[in-house]
XYZ file of C-alpha atoms in Angstrom:
382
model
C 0.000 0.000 0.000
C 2.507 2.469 0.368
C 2.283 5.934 1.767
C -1.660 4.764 1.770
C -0.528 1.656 3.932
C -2.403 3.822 7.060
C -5.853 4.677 4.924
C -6.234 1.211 3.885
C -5.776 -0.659 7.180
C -8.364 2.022 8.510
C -10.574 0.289 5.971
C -9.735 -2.905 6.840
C -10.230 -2.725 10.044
C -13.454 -0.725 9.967
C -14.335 -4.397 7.698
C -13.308 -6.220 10.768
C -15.516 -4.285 13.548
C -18.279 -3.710 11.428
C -17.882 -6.796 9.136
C -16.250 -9.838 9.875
C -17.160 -9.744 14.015
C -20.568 -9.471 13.310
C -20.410 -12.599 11.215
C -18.368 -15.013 13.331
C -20.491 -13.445 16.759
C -23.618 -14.633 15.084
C -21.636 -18.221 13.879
C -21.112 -18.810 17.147
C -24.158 -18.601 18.550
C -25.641 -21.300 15.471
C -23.017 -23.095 15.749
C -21.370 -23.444 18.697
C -19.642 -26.815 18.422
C -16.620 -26.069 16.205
C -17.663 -26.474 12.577
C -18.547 -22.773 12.258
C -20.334 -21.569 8.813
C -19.626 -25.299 7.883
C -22.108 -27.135 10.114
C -24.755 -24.182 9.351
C -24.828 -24.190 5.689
C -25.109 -28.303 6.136
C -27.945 -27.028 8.093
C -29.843 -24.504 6.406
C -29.371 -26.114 3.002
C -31.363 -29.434 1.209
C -29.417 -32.843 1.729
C -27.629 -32.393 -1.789
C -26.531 -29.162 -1.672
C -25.318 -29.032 2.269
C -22.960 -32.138 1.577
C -21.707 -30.770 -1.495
C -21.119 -27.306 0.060
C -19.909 -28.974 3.315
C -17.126 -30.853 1.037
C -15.888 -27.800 -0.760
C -15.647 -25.387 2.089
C -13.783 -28.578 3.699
C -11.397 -27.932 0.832
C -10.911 -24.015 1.633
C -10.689 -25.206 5.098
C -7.953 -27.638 4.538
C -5.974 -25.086 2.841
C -6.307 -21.862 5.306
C -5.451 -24.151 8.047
C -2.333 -25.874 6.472
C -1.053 -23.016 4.713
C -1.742 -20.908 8.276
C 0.877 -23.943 9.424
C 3.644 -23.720 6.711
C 3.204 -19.827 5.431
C 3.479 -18.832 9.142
C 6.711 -21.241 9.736
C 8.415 -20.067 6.296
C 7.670 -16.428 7.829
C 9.272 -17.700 11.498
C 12.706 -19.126 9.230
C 12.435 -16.157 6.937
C 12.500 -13.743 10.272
C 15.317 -16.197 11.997
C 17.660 -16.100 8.691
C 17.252 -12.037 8.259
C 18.661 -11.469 12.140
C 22.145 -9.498 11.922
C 23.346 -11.916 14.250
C 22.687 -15.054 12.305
C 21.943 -14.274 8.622
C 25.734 -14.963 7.717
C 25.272 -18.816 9.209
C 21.642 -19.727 8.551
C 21.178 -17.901 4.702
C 20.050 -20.485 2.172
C 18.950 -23.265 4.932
C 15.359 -22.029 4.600
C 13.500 -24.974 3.899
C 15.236 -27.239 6.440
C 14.490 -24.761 9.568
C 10.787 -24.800 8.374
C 10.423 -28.303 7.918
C 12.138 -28.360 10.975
C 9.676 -25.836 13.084
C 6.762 -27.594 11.377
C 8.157 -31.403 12.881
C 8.240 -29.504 16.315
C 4.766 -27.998 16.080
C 3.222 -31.593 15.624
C 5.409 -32.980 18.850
C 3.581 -30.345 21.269
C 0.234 -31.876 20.124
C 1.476 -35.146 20.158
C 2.378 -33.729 23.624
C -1.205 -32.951 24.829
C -3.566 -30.137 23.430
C -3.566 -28.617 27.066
C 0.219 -28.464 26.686
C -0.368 -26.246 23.379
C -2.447 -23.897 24.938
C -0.353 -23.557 27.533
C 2.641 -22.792 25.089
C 0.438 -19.821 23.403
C -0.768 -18.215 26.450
C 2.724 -17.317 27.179
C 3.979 -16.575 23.801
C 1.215 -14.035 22.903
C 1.537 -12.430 26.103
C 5.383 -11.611 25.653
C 4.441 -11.072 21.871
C 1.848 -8.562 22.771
C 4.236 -6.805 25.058
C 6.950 -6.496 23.062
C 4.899 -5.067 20.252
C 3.443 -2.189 22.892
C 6.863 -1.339 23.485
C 8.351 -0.648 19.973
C 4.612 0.747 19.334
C 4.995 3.267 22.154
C 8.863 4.262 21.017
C 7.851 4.302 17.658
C 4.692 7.325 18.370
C 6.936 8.803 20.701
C 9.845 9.346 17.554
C 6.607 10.043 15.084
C 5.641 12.752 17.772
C 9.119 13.844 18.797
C 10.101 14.249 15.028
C 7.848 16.935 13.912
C 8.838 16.886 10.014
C 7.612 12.993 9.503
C 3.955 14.093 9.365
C 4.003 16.938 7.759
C 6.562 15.128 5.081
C 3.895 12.017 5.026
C 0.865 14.503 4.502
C 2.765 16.250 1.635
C 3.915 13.171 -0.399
C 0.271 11.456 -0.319
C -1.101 14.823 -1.524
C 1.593 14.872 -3.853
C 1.288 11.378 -5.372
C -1.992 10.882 -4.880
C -3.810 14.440 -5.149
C -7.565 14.625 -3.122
C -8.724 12.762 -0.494
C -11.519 10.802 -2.592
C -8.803 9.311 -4.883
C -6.468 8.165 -1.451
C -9.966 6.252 -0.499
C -10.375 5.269 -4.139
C -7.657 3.320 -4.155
C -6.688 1.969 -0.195
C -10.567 0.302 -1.154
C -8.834 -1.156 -4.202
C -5.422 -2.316 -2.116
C -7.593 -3.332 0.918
C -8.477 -7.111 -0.455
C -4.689 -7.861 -0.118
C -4.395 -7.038 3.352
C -7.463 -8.879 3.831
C -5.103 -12.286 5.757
C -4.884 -11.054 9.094
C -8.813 -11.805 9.132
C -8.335 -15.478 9.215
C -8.246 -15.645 13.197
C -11.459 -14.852 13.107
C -12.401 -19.033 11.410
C -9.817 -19.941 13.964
C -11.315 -18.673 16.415
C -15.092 -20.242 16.488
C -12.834 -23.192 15.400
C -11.764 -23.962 18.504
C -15.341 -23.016 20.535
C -15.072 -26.932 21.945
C -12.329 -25.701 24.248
C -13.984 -22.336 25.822
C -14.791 -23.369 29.235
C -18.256 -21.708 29.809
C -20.236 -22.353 32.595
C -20.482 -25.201 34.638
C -24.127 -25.975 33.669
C -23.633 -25.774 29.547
C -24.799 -28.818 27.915
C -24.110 -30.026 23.924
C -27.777 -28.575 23.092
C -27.702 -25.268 25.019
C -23.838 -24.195 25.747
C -25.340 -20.411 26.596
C -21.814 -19.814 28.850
C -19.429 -21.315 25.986
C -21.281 -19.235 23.528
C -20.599 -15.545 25.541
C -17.160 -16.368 26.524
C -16.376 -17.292 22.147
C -17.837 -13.979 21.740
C -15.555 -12.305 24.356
C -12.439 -13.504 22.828
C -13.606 -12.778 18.954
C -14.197 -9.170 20.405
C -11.103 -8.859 22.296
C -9.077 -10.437 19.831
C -10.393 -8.078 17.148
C -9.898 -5.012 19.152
C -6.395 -5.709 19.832
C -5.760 -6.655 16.366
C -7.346 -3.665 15.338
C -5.263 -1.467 17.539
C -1.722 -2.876 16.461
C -3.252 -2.759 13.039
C -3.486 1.263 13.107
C -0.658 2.081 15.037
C 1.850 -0.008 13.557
C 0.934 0.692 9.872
C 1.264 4.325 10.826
C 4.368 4.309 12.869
C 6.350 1.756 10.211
C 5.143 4.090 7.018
C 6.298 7.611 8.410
C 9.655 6.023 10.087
C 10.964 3.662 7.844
C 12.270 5.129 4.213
C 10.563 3.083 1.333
C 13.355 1.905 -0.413
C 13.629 -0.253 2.667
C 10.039 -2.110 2.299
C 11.291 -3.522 -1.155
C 13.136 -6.543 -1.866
C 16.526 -6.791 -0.278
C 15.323 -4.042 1.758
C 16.065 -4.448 5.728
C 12.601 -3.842 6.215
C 10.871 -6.168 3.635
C 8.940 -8.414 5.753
C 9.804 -7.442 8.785
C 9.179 -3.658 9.587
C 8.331 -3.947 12.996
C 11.310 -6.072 13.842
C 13.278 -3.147 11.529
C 12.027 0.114 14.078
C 12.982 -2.604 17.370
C 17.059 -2.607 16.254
C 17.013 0.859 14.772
C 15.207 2.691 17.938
C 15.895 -0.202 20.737
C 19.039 -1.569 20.142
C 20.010 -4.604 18.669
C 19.782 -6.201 22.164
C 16.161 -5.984 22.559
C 15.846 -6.419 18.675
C 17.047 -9.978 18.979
C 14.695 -10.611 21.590
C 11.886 -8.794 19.569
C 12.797 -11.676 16.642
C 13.209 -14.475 18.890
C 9.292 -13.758 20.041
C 8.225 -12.895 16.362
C 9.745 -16.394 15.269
C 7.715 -17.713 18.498
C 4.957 -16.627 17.710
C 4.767 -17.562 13.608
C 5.891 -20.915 14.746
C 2.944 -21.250 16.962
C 0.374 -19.682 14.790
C 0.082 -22.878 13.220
C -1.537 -24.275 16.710
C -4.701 -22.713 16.347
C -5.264 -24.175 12.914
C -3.795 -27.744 13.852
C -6.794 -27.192 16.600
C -9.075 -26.332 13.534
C -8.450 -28.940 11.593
C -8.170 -31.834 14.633
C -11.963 -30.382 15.306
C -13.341 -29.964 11.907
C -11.713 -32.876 9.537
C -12.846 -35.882 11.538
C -16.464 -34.466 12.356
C -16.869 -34.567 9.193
C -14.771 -37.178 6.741
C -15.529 -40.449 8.165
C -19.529 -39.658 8.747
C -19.269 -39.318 5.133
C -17.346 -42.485 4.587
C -14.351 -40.051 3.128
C -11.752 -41.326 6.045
C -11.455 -44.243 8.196
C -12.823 -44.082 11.721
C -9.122 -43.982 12.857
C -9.772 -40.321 11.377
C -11.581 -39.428 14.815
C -8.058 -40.432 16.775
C -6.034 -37.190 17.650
C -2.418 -38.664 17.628
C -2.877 -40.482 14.056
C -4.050 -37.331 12.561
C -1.544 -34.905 14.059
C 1.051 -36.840 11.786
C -1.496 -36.918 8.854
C -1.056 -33.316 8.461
C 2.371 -32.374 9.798
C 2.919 -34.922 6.856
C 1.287 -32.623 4.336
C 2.306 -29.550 5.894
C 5.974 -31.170 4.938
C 4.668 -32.067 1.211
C 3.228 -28.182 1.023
C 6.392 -26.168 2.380
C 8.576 -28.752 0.285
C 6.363 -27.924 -3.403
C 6.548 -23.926 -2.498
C 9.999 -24.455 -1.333
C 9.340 -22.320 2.129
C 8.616 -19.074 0.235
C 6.288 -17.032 2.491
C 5.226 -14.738 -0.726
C 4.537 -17.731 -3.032
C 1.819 -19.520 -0.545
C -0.174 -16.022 -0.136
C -2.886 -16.067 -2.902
C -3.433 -19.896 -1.904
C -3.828 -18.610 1.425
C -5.790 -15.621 1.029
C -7.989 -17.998 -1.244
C -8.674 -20.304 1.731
C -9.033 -17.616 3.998
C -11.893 -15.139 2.102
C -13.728 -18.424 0.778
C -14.821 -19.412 4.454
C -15.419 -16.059 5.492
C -17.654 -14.962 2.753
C -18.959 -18.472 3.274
C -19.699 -17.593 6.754
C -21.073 -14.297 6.067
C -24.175 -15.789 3.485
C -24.552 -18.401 6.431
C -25.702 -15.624 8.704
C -27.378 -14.126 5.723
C -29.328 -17.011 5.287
C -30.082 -17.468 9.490
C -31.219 -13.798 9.813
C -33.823 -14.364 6.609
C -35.361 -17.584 8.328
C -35.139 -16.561 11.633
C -37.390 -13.072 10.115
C -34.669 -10.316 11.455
C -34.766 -8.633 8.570
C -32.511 -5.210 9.401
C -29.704 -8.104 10.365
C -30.822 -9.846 6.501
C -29.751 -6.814 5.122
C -26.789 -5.925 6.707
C -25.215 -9.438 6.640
C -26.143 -9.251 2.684
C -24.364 -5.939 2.591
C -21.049 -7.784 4.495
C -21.462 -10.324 2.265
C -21.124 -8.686 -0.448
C -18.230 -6.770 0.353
C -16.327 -10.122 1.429
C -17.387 -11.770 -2.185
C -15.629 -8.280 -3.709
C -12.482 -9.276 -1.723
C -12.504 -13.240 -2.419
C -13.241 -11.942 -6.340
């Protein structure tokens, strides 16, 4: 995006509050047993048309959840290889450290799944730290440095002339920052393990069903907070020819303004949680697909009933995850359209599921807004 990089994650997160949360609120209170838009278009549609929707979306599934496994480990080795420290020793060993934090991924679930969530609870609080640090130094420079605004203000106007063209176009850029949005399927993935209350049952899990809803809100108001500040703090600090290729800053911005501003002490520990945290991204969709695959594959005498068994499965598809980083050869730029793919699929998906709920349930102001989100989401998957 540019000097627009600010504008158009203002749209995309305006997409997220007013957009996506909606949606996945509403999915999880139809379905609040892990299957998400999945198990309510089985629902809503005839026989015929459920399964074969069911078996698509299973596809799209499959491939937002692997590729969240090996585009977000290719991004760890990719952030690992690029630290001054160990760039000189590491460079060109790319696809053997992300096969390598893939293998290490399935041994924690092998582990336990408790284990796992244990493991993530700690990472994203040190993650989420550590970005409110180089966030806070970062407005504090932005603030401190008077010219970067005004010098901001005056190339946009320059480049891009009124205000109405700047929107024009962050709505055309917008689609492609559209990935961060996939926590959101992740998310009502994983409803099974919300605690709720103590007096939930399978048919009526009322306390399960608030606390998903907590976390999608939290989670997307925290997103949508980093979202804003870094865009805007990595755009006015860090000169462009540093975003492109080769350039200290291409693909890792954040971790660029944590060694310029912070030392390359607390840089290295910045990088050590980024590569963390990437690694583990890939738990929450191992979690999706251990919940949604064998709900799913052997009632419809697709998989064997060993297909229900955690342990079995958690080496079915670090197996693939292998096979996928191995065909795109680790590269974290050459799995994004597959991934964005997956990712807008389920959520436009999920967004003419709640369409379709409103309608029958007779709410017809939510019809019409979920038709209007729905439409915008079919824009971005288009």
């Amino acid at each position: 995006a540019g000097l627009l990089s600010p504008i158009a994650t203002i749209v995309l997160v305006i997409v997220t509050l007013a957009g996506a949360l909606p949606v996945y609120r509403r999915v999880a209170e139809e379905s609040p047993h892990g299957q998400g838009s999945i198990a309510m278009l089985e629902r809503l549609l005839s026989f015929w048309k459920g399964k074969l929707f069911v078996l698509t979306l299973l596809g799209f599934a499959a491939t937002d959840f692997l590729i969240t496994i090996t585009l977000s480990a290719a991004d760890a080795s990719t952030h690992l290889i690029e630290n001054p420290h160990l760039t000189g020793t590491l460079h060109g060993h790319q696809l053997i450290i992300t096969l390598l934090l893939i293998a290490l991924l399935g041994a924690v679930f092998l582990k336990g799944f408790l284990e796992a969530i244990g493991v993530a609870f700690a990472l994203v609080g040190i993650y989420l730290a550590l970005n409110a640090v180089v966030v806070a130094v970062g407005l504090w420079h932005v603030l401190t440095t008077t010219h970067v605004i005004t010098d901001w203000t005056g190339a946009l106007t320059t480049q891009h002339g009124d205000i109405f063209v700047m929107i024009g176009l962050a709505l055309i850029v917008f689609p492609k920052l559209a990935l961060g949005l996939s926590g959101f399927e992740t998310g009502v993935a994983v409803m099974p393990h919300v605690q709720g209350d103590p007096d939930d049952t399978e048919e009526k899990p009322t306390g399960r069903i608030r606390d998903t809803k907590k976390l999608l809100t939290t989670a997307a108001l925290i997103m949508s907070g980093f979202l804003i500040t870094t865009s805007f703090i990595t755009t006015l600090l860090i000169p462009e020819k540093e975003f492109r290729p080769g350039g200290d800053a291409n693909g890792r911005a954040l971790a660029y303004l944590a060694h310029q501003y912070l030392g390359n002490a607390f840089g290295t520990v910045y990088d050590a949680s980024t590569i963390a945290i990437l690694w583990f991204a890939g738990a929450s969709a191992m979690a999706g697909l251990l919940n949604l695959m064998p709900r799913y594959l052997p009632r419809y005498g697709m998989a064997p009933h060993w297909a229900r068994a955690v342990r079995p499965m958690v080496i079915v598809f670090s197996l693939v995850a292998f096979l996928v980083t191995w065909i795109f050869d680790a590269n974290v730029d050459a799995q994004g359209g597959a991934y964005a793919t997956g990712v807008l699929v389920l959520i436009s998906s999920a967004a003419i599921a709640v369409t379709i709920a409103a309608h029958k349930a007779g709410h017809r102001n939510w019809t019409i807004a979920f038709t209007v989100i729905s439409a915008v989401f079919l824009y971005t998957t288009v």
